[in-house]
Coordinates of C-alpha atoms in Angstrom, one line a residue:
M171 CA -60.1 -24.7 37.9
R172 CA -58.1 -27.7 36.8
R173 CA -59.4 -27.3 33.3
L174 CA -58.4 -23.6 33.3
G175 CA -54.9 -24.5 34.5
L176 CA -54.6 -27.2 31.8
F177 CA -55.7 -24.6 29.2
F178 CA -53.0 -22.2 30.2
A179 CA -50.4 -25.0 30.2
V180 CA -51.3 -26.0 26.7
L181 CA -51.4 -22.3 25.6
L182 CA -47.9 -21.7 26.9
S183 CA -46.7 -24.9 25.3
V184 CA -48.1 -24.0 21.9
S185 CA -46.8 -20.5 22.0
G186 CA -43.3 -21.8 22.7
F187 CA -43.0 -19.7 25.8
T188 CA -40.5 -21.3 28.2
K189 CA -38.2 -20.1 30.9
P190 CA -35.4 -18.0 29.3
V191 CA -32.1 -19.7 29.0
T192 CA -29.2 -18.0 30.8
I193 CA -26.4 -16.8 28.5
A194 CA -23.2 -15.4 30.0
V195 CA -21.2 -12.8 28.1
S196 CA -17.9 -11.2 29.1
V197 CA -18.3 -7.5 28.2
Y198 CA -21.4 -5.3 28.0
P199 CA -21.3 -4.3 24.3
V200 CA -21.2 -7.9 23.2
A201 CA -23.8 -8.9 25.8
N202 CA -26.1 -6.2 24.4
I203 CA -25.7 -7.6 20.8
V204 CA -26.5 -11.1 22.2
K205 CA -29.6 -9.7 23.9
Q206 CA -30.8 -8.0 20.7
V207 CA -30.4 -11.3 18.8
A208 CA -31.8 -13.7 21.5
G209 CA -34.7 -11.4 22.6
P210 CA -37.0 -12.8 25.3
A211 CA -35.6 -16.3 24.8
A212 CA -32.6 -15.5 26.9
A213 CA -31.5 -13.9 30.2
V214 CA -28.2 -12.4 29.3
E215 CA -25.7 -11.9 32.2
T216 CA -22.7 -9.6 31.7
V217 CA -19.7 -10.8 33.7
I218 CA -17.3 -7.8 33.6
P219 CA -18.7 -4.4 34.7
P220 CA -18.1 -1.4 32.4
F221 CA -15.6 0.2 34.8
A222 CA -13.5 -3.0 35.2
N223 CA -10.4 -4.1 33.3
P224 CA -11.3 -7.3 31.4
H225 CA -7.8 -8.6 31.8
H226 CA -7.8 -8.3 35.6
F227 CA -11.2 -8.9 37.1
S228 CA -12.9 -11.5 39.3
P229 CA -16.6 -11.9 39.3
T230 CA -18.5 -10.8 42.4
P231 CA -20.1 -13.7 44.5
S232 CA -23.5 -12.9 43.1
T233 CA -22.3 -13.0 39.5
A234 CA -20.4 -16.2 40.2
V235 CA -23.7 -17.8 41.4
K236 CA -25.5 -16.7 38.2
L237 CA -22.8 -18.1 36.1
Q238 CA -23.6 -21.6 37.5
S239 CA -26.8 -21.6 35.5
A240 CA -25.3 -20.4 32.2
A241 CA -26.1 -22.7 29.3
L242 CA -23.9 -20.7 26.9
F243 CA -20.9 -18.4 27.3
F244 CA -19.9 -16.0 24.5
G245 CA -16.4 -14.6 24.9
V246 CA -14.0 -12.8 22.6
T247 CA -10.7 -14.9 22.8
P248 CA -9.3 -17.4 25.2
E249 CA -6.5 -14.9 26.1
F250 CA -8.9 -11.9 26.6
D251 CA -11.7 -13.5 28.7
G252 CA -11.0 -17.2 28.7
W253 CA -10.4 -17.0 32.4
I254 CA -14.2 -16.9 32.9
R255 CA -14.4 -20.6 32.0
K256 CA -13.2 -21.6 35.5
F257 CA -16.4 -20.1 36.9
L258 CA -18.7 -22.0 34.5
P259 CA -20.2 -25.5 34.9
E260 CA -18.5 -28.1 32.8
E261 CA -21.6 -28.5 30.6
T262 CA -21.7 -24.8 29.6
K263 CA -21.2 -24.4 25.9
V264 CA -18.3 -21.9 25.3
V265 CA -17.9 -19.9 22.1
F266 CA -15.2 -17.3 21.3
L267 CA -16.3 -14.8 18.7
K268 CA -13.1 -13.3 17.3
G269 CA -12.4 -14.1 13.7
K270 CA -8.9 -15.1 12.5
N271 CA -8.6 -12.0 10.3
Q272 CA -9.6 -9.5 13.0
P273 CA -6.5 -7.5 14.2
N274 CA -7.2 -7.6 18.0
E275 CA -9.8 -8.5 20.6
H276 CA -11.8 -5.3 20.3
I277 CA -14.1 -6.9 17.7
W278 CA -17.2 -4.9 18.7
L279 CA -15.7 -1.4 18.2
Y280 CA -16.8 -0.9 14.6
P281 CA -20.1 -1.6 12.8
E282 CA -19.0 -4.5 10.6
G283 CA -17.5 -6.2 13.7
G284 CA -20.9 -5.9 15.5
K285 CA -22.6 -7.4 12.5
R286 CA -20.2 -10.4 12.5
I287 CA -20.8 -10.9 16.2
A288 CA -24.6 -10.9 15.7
K289 CA -24.4 -13.3 12.7
A290 CA -22.2 -15.7 14.7
V291 CA -24.5 -15.5 17.8
A292 CA -27.6 -16.1 15.7
E293 CA -26.0 -19.2 14.0
I294 CA -25.0 -20.7 17.4
L295 CA -28.4 -20.0 19.0
S296 CA -30.3 -21.4 16.0
K297 CA -28.2 -24.6 16.1
T298 CA -28.5 -25.0 19.9
Y299 CA -32.2 -24.1 20.1
P300 CA -33.6 -25.0 16.7
E301 CA -37.2 -24.5 17.9
K302 CA -36.4 -20.8 18.3
A303 CA -34.4 -20.4 15.1
A304 CA -37.1 -18.3 13.4
L305 CA -37.1 -15.9 16.3
F306 CA -33.3 -15.5 16.3
Q307 CA -33.2 -15.0 12.5
Q308 CA -35.9 -12.4 12.7
N309 CA -34.1 -10.5 15.5
L310 CA -30.8 -10.8 13.5
K311 CA -32.5 -9.2 10.5
R312 CA -33.8 -6.3 12.6
F313 CA -30.4 -5.9 14.2
L314 CA -28.6 -5.8 10.9
N315 CA -31.0 -3.2 9.5
S316 CA -30.4 -1.1 12.6
M317 CA -26.6 -1.4 12.1
D318 CA -26.9 -0.3 8.5
E319 CA -28.6 2.9 9.7
T320 CA -26.1 3.3 12.5
G321 CA -23.2 2.9 10.0
R322 CA -24.7 5.7 7.8
K323 CA -25.1 8.0 10.8
L324 CA -21.4 7.4 11.8
A325 CA -20.3 8.0 8.3
R326 CA -22.1 11.4 8.2
V327 CA -20.7 12.4 11.6
L328 CA -17.1 11.5 10.7
A329 CA -17.1 12.6 7.1
P330 CA -15.8 16.2 7.9
V331 CA -12.7 14.8 9.6
R332 CA -11.9 12.0 7.2
G333 CA -8.1 11.7 6.8
A334 CA -7.5 13.2 10.2
A335 CA -5.0 11.4 12.6
F336 CA -4.9 10.7 16.3
I337 CA -2.8 8.8 18.8
Q338 CA -4.4 6.0 20.9
Y339 CA -3.3 4.7 24.2
H340 CA -4.7 1.2 23.9
P341 CA -4.8 -0.6 20.5
A342 CA -8.6 -0.6 20.5
W343 CA -9.6 1.8 17.7
N344 CA -7.7 0.4 14.6
S345 CA -10.7 -1.1 12.9
F346 CA -13.0 1.9 13.7
A347 CA -10.4 4.3 12.3
A348 CA -10.0 2.2 9.1
A349 CA -13.7 2.0 8.6
Y350 CA -14.1 5.8 8.5
G351 CA -10.9 6.9 6.8
L352 CA -9.1 8.1 10.0
R353 CA -5.4 7.5 10.7
I354 CA -3.8 6.3 13.9
L355 CA -0.4 7.9 14.2
A356 CA 0.8 5.7 17.0
T357 CA -0.2 3.5 19.9
I358 CA 1.3 4.2 23.4
S359 CA 0.6 0.7 25.0
N360 CA 0.5 -2.7 23.5
G361 CA -2.6 -3.6 25.4
H362 CA -0.9 -5.8 28.0
G363 CA 0.6 -3.1 30.2
K364 CA 3.8 -2.4 28.2
E365 CA 4.1 1.2 27.2
V366 CA 6.6 2.8 24.8
S367 CA 10.1 3.3 26.1
P368 CA 11.5 6.7 26.9
R369 CA 13.4 6.7 23.6
E370 CA 10.2 5.7 21.7
L371 CA 8.3 8.4 23.6
M372 CA 10.7 11.1 22.4
N373 CA 10.4 9.8 18.8
L374 CA 6.6 9.8 19.2
I375 CA 6.7 13.4 20.4
Q376 CA 8.7 14.5 17.4
K377 CA 6.5 12.6 15.1
A378 CA 3.3 14.1 16.5
R379 CA 4.7 17.6 16.3
A380 CA 5.8 17.1 12.7
A381 CA 2.3 15.8 11.8
H382 CA 0.5 18.4 13.9
V383 CA -1.4 15.6 15.7
K384 CA -3.0 16.8 18.9
V385 CA -5.6 14.3 20.0
V386 CA -4.7 11.4 22.3
V387 CA -7.4 8.9 22.9
M388 CA -7.6 7.3 26.3
G389 CA -10.0 4.8 28.0
L390 CA -12.6 6.3 30.3
H391 CA -10.8 5.2 33.5
K392 CA -7.2 4.9 32.3
S393 CA -4.4 7.0 33.8
S394 CA -0.8 7.1 32.4
R395 CA 2.2 9.3 33.2
T396 CA 3.6 8.5 29.7
A397 CA 0.4 9.7 28.0
Q398 CA 0.3 12.8 30.1
T399 CA 3.9 13.6 29.2
L400 CA 3.1 13.2 25.6
I401 CA 0.0 15.4 25.8
R402 CA 2.0 18.1 27.6
E403 CA 4.9 18.0 25.2
I404 CA 2.8 18.3 22.0
H405 CA 0.3 20.8 23.5
G406 CA -2.3 18.2 22.8
R407 CA -5.6 17.2 24.3
E408 CA -6.9 14.1 26.0
L409 CA -10.0 12.5 24.6
R410 CA -11.8 9.9 26.7
L411 CA -13.6 7.3 24.6
D412 CA -15.8 4.4 25.9
A413 CA -15.0 0.9 24.7
L414 CA -17.4 -0.9 27.1
G415 CA -20.6 1.1 27.3
N416 CA -22.8 1.6 30.4
P417 CA -26.2 0.1 30.9
E418 CA -27.0 3.0 33.3
D419 CA -26.3 5.8 30.8
P420 CA -29.0 6.5 28.3
G421 CA -26.4 7.7 25.8
R422 CA -24.4 4.5 25.9
N423 CA -26.8 1.8 27.1
C424 CA -27.0 -0.1 23.9
Y425 CA -24.5 -1.1 21.3
Q426 CA -25.7 1.3 18.5
K427 CA -25.7 4.2 20.9
L428 CA -22.2 3.4 22.1
L429 CA -20.8 3.5 18.6
F430 CA -22.5 6.8 17.9
Y431 CA -21.3 8.3 21.2
N432 CA -17.7 7.5 20.4
A433 CA -18.1 8.8 16.8
Q434 CA -19.5 12.1 18.0
K435 CA -16.7 12.6 20.6
L436 CA -14.0 11.7 18.1
A437 CA -15.4 14.0 15.4
E438 CA -15.7 16.9 17.8
A439 CA -12.1 16.5 19.0
L440 CA -10.6 16.1 15.5
H441 CA -12.5 19.0 14.1
D442 CA -11.2 21.5 16.7

C-alpha cells in the first residue's frame, strides 16, 4: 500500500499536477479570459458580480475570505477596481491590465482588447509560474484563434449596419464601435455619475433629430430620467447591452459569447 501511495505521489509530481493557484479578477469578462489562458492551473475568483456597479461594490464575506488566498490579482485600472487591493494579502501580486493608449477602462468590450488582455495575462503567468509556461502559451494560442473566428463572426453580423450611429449612456462602447465602423453620436454620462446638463440635453435632442439617430444604448441595470427624456423626445428606442456577462446565462457565460450577444443586439436595433 505504501508503494502504491508512493507511485501516485511520483506520478503527480512528474505530471506537474499541483493544487490550482487562486487568481482574483475584478469583473467576469476579464476573469473568463484569465480562466481560458490559465486553464486547470488556476482557480479564478470573480470579485464583482455581473449585476453590481464596479465603482460602488464591497465583496461579500465569502468572497473576502477567498481573496485571502489569492496569489495574483488582475484588475483594470487603480481608479476602476483598485479598491479591491485592501481586501488582498500584502503578498498578492497585483497587475492592472489597461494599456496607456486605450481610451477608457472598458478594455474587454472589443476583440482586440480581449486579445491584449490574454497576451498580458499569459506573459505574467509564464513569468510567475515558469514551469507552466508551455501550458499558458498553448492556451493563449487557442484563445487567440478563437478570437479571430469571433471577430469574423462579429464583422459579418455588423456589416449591414456599418456607418450607422447610436447614442450611449455610459462611455463603454467607443472601441467596439470603432472596430466595426459604427458611430457614437453622443454619450449621456461621463461614467462617474455626471450626466449632460439640461442645456446639453436639449442640444443632444436637436442633434439626434437632425441625424435621425434613434437607438440609445443603456446598461442592463441602469435607469436614468435623462436618458428616458431623450428617448421620448426623439421617438427613439432603448437598447440594453451587457458589458459584464453572466456565468449563469448560456448565451453570455463566456467572453466570446458575450461579444457576439452584444453584436447581435446592436445589429438588430440599428437595422430596424
